[in-house]
PDB file of C-alpha atoms in Angstrom:
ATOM      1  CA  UNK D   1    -148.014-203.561-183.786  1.00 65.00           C
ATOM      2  CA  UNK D   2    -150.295-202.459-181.235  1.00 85.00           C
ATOM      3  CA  UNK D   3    -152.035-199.194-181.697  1.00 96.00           C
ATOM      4  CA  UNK D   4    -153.318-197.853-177.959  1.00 96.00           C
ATOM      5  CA  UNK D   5    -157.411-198.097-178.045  1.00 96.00           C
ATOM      6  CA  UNK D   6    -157.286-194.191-176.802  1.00 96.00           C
ATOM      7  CA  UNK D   7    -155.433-193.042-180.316  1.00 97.00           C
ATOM      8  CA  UNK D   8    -157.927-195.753-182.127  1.00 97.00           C
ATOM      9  CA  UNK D   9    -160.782-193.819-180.687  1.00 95.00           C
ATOM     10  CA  UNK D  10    -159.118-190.340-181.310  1.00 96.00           C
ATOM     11  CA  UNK D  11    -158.976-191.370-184.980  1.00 97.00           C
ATOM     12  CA  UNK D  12    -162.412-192.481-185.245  1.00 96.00           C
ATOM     13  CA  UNK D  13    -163.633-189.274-183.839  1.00 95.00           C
ATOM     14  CA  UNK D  14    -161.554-187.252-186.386  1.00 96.00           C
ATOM     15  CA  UNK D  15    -162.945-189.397-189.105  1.00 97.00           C
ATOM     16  CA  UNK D  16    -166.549-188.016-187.752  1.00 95.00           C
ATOM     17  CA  UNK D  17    -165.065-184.654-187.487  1.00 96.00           C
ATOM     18  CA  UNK D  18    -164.356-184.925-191.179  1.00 97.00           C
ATOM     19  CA  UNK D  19    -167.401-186.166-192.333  1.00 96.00           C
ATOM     20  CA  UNK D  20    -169.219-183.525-190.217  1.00 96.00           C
ATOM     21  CA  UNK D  21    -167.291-181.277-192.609  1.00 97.00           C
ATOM     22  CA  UNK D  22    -167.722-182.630-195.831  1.00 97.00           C
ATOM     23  CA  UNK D  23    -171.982-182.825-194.671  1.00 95.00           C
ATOM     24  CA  UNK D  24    -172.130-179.459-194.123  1.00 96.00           C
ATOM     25  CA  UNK D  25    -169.840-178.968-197.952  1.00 96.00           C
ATOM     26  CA  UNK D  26    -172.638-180.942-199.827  1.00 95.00           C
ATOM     27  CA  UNK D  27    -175.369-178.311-198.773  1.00 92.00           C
ATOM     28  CA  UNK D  28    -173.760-175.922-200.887  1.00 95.00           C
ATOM     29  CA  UNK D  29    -170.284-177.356-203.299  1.00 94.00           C
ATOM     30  CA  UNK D  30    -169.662-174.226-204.487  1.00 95.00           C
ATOM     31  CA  UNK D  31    -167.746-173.566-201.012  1.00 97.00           C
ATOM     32  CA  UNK D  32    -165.204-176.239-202.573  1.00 97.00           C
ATOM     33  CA  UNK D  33    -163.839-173.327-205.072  1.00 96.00           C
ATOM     34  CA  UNK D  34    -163.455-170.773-202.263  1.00 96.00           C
ATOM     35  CA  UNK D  35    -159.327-169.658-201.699  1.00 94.00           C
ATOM     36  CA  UNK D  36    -157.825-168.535-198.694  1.00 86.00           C
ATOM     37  CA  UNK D  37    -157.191-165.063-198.430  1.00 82.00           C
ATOM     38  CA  UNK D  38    -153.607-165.124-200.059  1.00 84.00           C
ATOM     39  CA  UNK D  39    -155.652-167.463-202.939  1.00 81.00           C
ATOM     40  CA  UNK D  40    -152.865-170.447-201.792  1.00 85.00           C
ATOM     41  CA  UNK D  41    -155.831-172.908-201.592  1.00 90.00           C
ATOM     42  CA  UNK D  42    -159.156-173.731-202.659  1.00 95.00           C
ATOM     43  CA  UNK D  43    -160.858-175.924-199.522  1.00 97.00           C
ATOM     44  CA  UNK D  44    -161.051-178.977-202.529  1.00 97.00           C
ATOM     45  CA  UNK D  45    -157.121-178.480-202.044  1.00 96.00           C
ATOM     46  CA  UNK D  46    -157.610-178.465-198.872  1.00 97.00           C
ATOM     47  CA  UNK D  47    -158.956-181.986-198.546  1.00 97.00           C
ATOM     48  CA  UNK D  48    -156.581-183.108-201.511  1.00 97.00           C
ATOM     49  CA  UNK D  49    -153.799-182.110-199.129  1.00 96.00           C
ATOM     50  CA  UNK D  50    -155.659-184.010-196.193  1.00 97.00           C
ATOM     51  CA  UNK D  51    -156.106-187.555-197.878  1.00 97.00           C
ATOM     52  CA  UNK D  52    -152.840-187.179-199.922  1.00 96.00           C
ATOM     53  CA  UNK D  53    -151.038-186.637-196.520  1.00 96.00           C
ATOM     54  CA  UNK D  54    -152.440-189.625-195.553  1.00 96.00           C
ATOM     55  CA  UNK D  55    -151.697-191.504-198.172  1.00 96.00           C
ATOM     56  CA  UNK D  56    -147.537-190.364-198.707  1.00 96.00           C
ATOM     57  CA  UNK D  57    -146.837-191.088-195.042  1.00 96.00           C
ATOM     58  CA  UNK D  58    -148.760-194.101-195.279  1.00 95.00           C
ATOM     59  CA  UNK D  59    -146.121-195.183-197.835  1.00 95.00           C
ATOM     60  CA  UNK D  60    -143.498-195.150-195.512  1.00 95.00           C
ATOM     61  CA  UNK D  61    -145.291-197.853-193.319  1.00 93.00           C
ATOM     62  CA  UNK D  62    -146.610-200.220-196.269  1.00 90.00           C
ATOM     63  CA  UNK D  63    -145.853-198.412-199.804  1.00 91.00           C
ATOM     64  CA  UNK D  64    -147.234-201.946-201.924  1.00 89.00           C
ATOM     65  CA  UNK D  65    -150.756-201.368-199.575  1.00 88.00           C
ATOM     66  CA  UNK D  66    -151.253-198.052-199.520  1.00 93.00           C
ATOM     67  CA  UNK D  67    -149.823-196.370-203.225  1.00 93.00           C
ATOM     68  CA  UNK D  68    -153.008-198.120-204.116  1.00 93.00           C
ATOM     69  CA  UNK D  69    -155.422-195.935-202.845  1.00 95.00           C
ATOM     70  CA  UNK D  70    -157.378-193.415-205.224  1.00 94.00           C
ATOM     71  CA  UNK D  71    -155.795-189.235-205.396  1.00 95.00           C
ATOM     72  CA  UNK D  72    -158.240-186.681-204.989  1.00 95.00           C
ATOM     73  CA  UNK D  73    -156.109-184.677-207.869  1.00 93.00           C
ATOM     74  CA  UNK D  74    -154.476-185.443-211.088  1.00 93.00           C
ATOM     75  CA  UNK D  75    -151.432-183.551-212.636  1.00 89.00           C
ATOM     76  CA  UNK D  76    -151.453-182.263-215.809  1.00 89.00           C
ATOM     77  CA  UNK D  77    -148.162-181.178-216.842  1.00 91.00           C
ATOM     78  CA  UNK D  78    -147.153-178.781-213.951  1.00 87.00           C
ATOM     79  CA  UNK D  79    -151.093-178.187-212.922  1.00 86.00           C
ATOM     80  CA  UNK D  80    -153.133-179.975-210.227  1.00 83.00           C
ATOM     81  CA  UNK D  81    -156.933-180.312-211.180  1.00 92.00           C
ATOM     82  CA  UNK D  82    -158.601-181.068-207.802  1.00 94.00           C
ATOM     83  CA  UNK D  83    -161.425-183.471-207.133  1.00 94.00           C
ATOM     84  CA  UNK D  84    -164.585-181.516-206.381  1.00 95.00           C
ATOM     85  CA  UNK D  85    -167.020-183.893-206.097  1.00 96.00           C
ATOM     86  CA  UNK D  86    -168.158-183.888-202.531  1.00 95.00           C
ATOM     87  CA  UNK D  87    -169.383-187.862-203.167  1.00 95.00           C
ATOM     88  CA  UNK D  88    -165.927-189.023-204.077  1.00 97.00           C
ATOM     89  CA  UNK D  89    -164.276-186.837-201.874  1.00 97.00           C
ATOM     90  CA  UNK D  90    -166.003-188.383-198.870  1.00 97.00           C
ATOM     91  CA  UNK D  91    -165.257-192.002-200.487  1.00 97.00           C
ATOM     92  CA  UNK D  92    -161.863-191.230-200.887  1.00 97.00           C
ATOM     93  CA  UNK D  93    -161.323-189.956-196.927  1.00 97.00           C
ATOM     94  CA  UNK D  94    -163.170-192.987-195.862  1.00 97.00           C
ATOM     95  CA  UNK D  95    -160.977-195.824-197.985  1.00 97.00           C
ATOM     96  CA  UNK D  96    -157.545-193.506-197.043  1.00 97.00           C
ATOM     97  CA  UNK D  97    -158.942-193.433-193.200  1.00 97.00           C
ATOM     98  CA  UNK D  98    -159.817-196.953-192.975  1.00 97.00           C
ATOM     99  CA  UNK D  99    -156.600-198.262-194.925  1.00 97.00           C
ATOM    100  CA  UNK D 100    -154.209-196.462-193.069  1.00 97.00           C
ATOM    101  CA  UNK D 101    -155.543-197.433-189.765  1.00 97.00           C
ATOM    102  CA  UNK D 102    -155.644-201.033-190.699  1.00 96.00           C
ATOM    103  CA  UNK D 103    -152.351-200.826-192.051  1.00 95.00           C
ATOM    104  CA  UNK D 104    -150.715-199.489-188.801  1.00 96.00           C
ATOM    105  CA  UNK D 105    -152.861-202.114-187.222  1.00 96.00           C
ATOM    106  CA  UNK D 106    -150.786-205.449-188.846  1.00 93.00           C
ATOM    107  CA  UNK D 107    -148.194-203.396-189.153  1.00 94.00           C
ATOM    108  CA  UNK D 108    -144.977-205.350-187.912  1.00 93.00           C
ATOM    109  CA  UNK D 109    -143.381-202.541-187.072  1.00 92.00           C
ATOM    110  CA  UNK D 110    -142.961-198.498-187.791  1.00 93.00           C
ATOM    111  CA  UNK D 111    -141.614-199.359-190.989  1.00 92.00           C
ATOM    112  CA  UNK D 112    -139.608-196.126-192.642  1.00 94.00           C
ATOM    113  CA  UNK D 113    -141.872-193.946-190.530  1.00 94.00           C
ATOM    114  CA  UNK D 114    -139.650-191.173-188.269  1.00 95.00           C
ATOM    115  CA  UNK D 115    -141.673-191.639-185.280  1.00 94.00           C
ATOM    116  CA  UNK D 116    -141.278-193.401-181.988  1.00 94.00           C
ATOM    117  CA  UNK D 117    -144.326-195.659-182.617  1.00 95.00           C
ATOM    118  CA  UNK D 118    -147.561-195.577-184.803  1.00 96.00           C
ATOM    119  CA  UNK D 119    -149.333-194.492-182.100  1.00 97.00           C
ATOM    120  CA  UNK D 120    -147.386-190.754-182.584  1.00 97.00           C
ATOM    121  CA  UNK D 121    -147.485-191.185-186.216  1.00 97.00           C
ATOM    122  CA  UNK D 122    -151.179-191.667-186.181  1.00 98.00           C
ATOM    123  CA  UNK D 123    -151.674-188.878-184.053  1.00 98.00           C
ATOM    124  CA  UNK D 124    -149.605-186.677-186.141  1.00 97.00           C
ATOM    125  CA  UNK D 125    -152.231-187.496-189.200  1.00 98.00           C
ATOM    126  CA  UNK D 126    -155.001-186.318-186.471  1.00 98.00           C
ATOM    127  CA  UNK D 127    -153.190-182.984-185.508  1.00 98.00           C
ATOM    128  CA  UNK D 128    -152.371-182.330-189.367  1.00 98.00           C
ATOM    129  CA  UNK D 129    -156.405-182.577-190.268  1.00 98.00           C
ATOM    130  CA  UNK D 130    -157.360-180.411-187.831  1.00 97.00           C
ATOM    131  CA  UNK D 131    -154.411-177.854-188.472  1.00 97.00           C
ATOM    132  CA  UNK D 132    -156.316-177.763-191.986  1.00 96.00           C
ATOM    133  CA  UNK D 133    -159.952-177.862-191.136  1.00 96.00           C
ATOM    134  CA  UNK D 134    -159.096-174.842-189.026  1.00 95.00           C
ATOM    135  CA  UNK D 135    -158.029-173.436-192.301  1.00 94.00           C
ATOM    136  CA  UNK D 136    -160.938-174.001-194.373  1.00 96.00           C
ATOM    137  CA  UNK D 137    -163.155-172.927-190.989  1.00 96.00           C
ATOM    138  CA  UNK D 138    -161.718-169.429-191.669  1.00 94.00           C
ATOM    139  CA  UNK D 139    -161.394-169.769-195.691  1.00 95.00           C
ATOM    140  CA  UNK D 140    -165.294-170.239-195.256  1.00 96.00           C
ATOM    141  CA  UNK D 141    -165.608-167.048-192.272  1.00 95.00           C
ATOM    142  CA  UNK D 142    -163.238-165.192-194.534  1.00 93.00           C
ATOM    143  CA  UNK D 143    -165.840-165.818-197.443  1.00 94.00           C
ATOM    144  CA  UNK D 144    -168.976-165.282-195.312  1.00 95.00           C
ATOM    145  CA  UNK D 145    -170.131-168.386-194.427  1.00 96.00           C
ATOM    146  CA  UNK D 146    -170.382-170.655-191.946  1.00 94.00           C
ATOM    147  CA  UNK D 147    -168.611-173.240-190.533  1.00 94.00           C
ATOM    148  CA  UNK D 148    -170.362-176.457-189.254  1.00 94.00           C
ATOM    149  CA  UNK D 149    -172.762-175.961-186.520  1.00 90.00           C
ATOM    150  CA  UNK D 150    -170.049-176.204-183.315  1.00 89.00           C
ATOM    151  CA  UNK D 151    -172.410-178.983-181.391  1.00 87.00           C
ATOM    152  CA  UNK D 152    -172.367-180.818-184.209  1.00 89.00           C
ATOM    153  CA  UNK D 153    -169.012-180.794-185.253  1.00 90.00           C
ATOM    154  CA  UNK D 154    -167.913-181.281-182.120  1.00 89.00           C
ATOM    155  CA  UNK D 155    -169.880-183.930-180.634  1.00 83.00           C
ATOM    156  CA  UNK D 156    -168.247-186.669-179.305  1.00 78.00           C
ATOM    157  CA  UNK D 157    -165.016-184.773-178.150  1.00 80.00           C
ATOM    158  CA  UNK D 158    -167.277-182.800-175.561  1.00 75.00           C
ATOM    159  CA  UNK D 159    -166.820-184.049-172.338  1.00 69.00           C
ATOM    160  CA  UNK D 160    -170.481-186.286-170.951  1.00 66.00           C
ATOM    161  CA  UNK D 161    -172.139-183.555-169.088  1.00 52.00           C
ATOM    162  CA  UNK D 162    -173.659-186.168-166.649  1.00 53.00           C
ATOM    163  CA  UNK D 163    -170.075-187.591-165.660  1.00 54.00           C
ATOM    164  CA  UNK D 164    -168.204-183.791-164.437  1.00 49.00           C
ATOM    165  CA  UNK D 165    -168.437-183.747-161.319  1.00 52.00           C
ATOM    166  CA  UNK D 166    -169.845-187.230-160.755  1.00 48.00           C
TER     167      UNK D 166
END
């Protein structure tokens, strides 16, 4: 099926937006182990959550394709150990980003997905990571740190100063 370029663009910005996030993560790992307020997640859980999002509605489009792609947790027994190496953890969004895209891309059609098209279903993916980075933004203010620098982070979703107005 078709995926519109403006949603392929949109998810290749939120891939940046996540690696922004995981860059700033690898100056200091220990932020990994820091809980939200109500200790419901650690911000590695956080990320689990995003790439195993990913993954499970990915399943619904092309289970055989995408059930291959890596966790970032085991179980053990009723316990989830997280993944807290920022290395893999990057490796792991990049594979799960790149595999669903493609996926949606050959895709025949929406498969056992609930949504309209895979343009909406891709977008949902979008929304849901940055429901969650927002999350670990204030786990991290919460904790007394910052965030990624906002320029940075932001980048390519600020509008081309040189073209308002023009």
């Amino acid at each position: 099926m078709n995926i519109s370029p403006v949603v392929k663009e949109a998810w290749r910005i939120n891939d940046e937006m996540n690696r922004v996030l995981l860059e700033h993560l690898k100056l200091n790992p220990e932020l990994l182990y820091l809980q939200t307020p109500d200790k419901n997640w650690s911000v590695a859980g956080y990320l689990a959550h995003l790439a195993g999002s990913k993954k499970w509605w990915g399943t619904h489009l092309h289970e055989s394709e995408v059930t291959a792609l890596a966790d970032l947790y085991q179980t053990q027994g009723e316990s989830f150990i997280i993944e807290k190496n920022i290395e893999k953890i990057q490796e792991i969004f990049d594979q799960t980003s790149q595999v669903i895209l493609g996926t949606a891309e050959k895709a025949p059609n929406k498969g056992r997905l609930p949504y309209a098209s895979l343009d909406l279903y891709l977008m949902h993916m979008i929304v849901h990571d940055a429901h969650h980075r927002g999350q670990i933004f204030l786990t991290l203010r919460t904790a007394g740190y910052a965030p990624p620098d906002e320029d940075t982070f932001w980048g390519e979703w600020w509008p081309d100063q040189t073209a308002i107005g023009s």
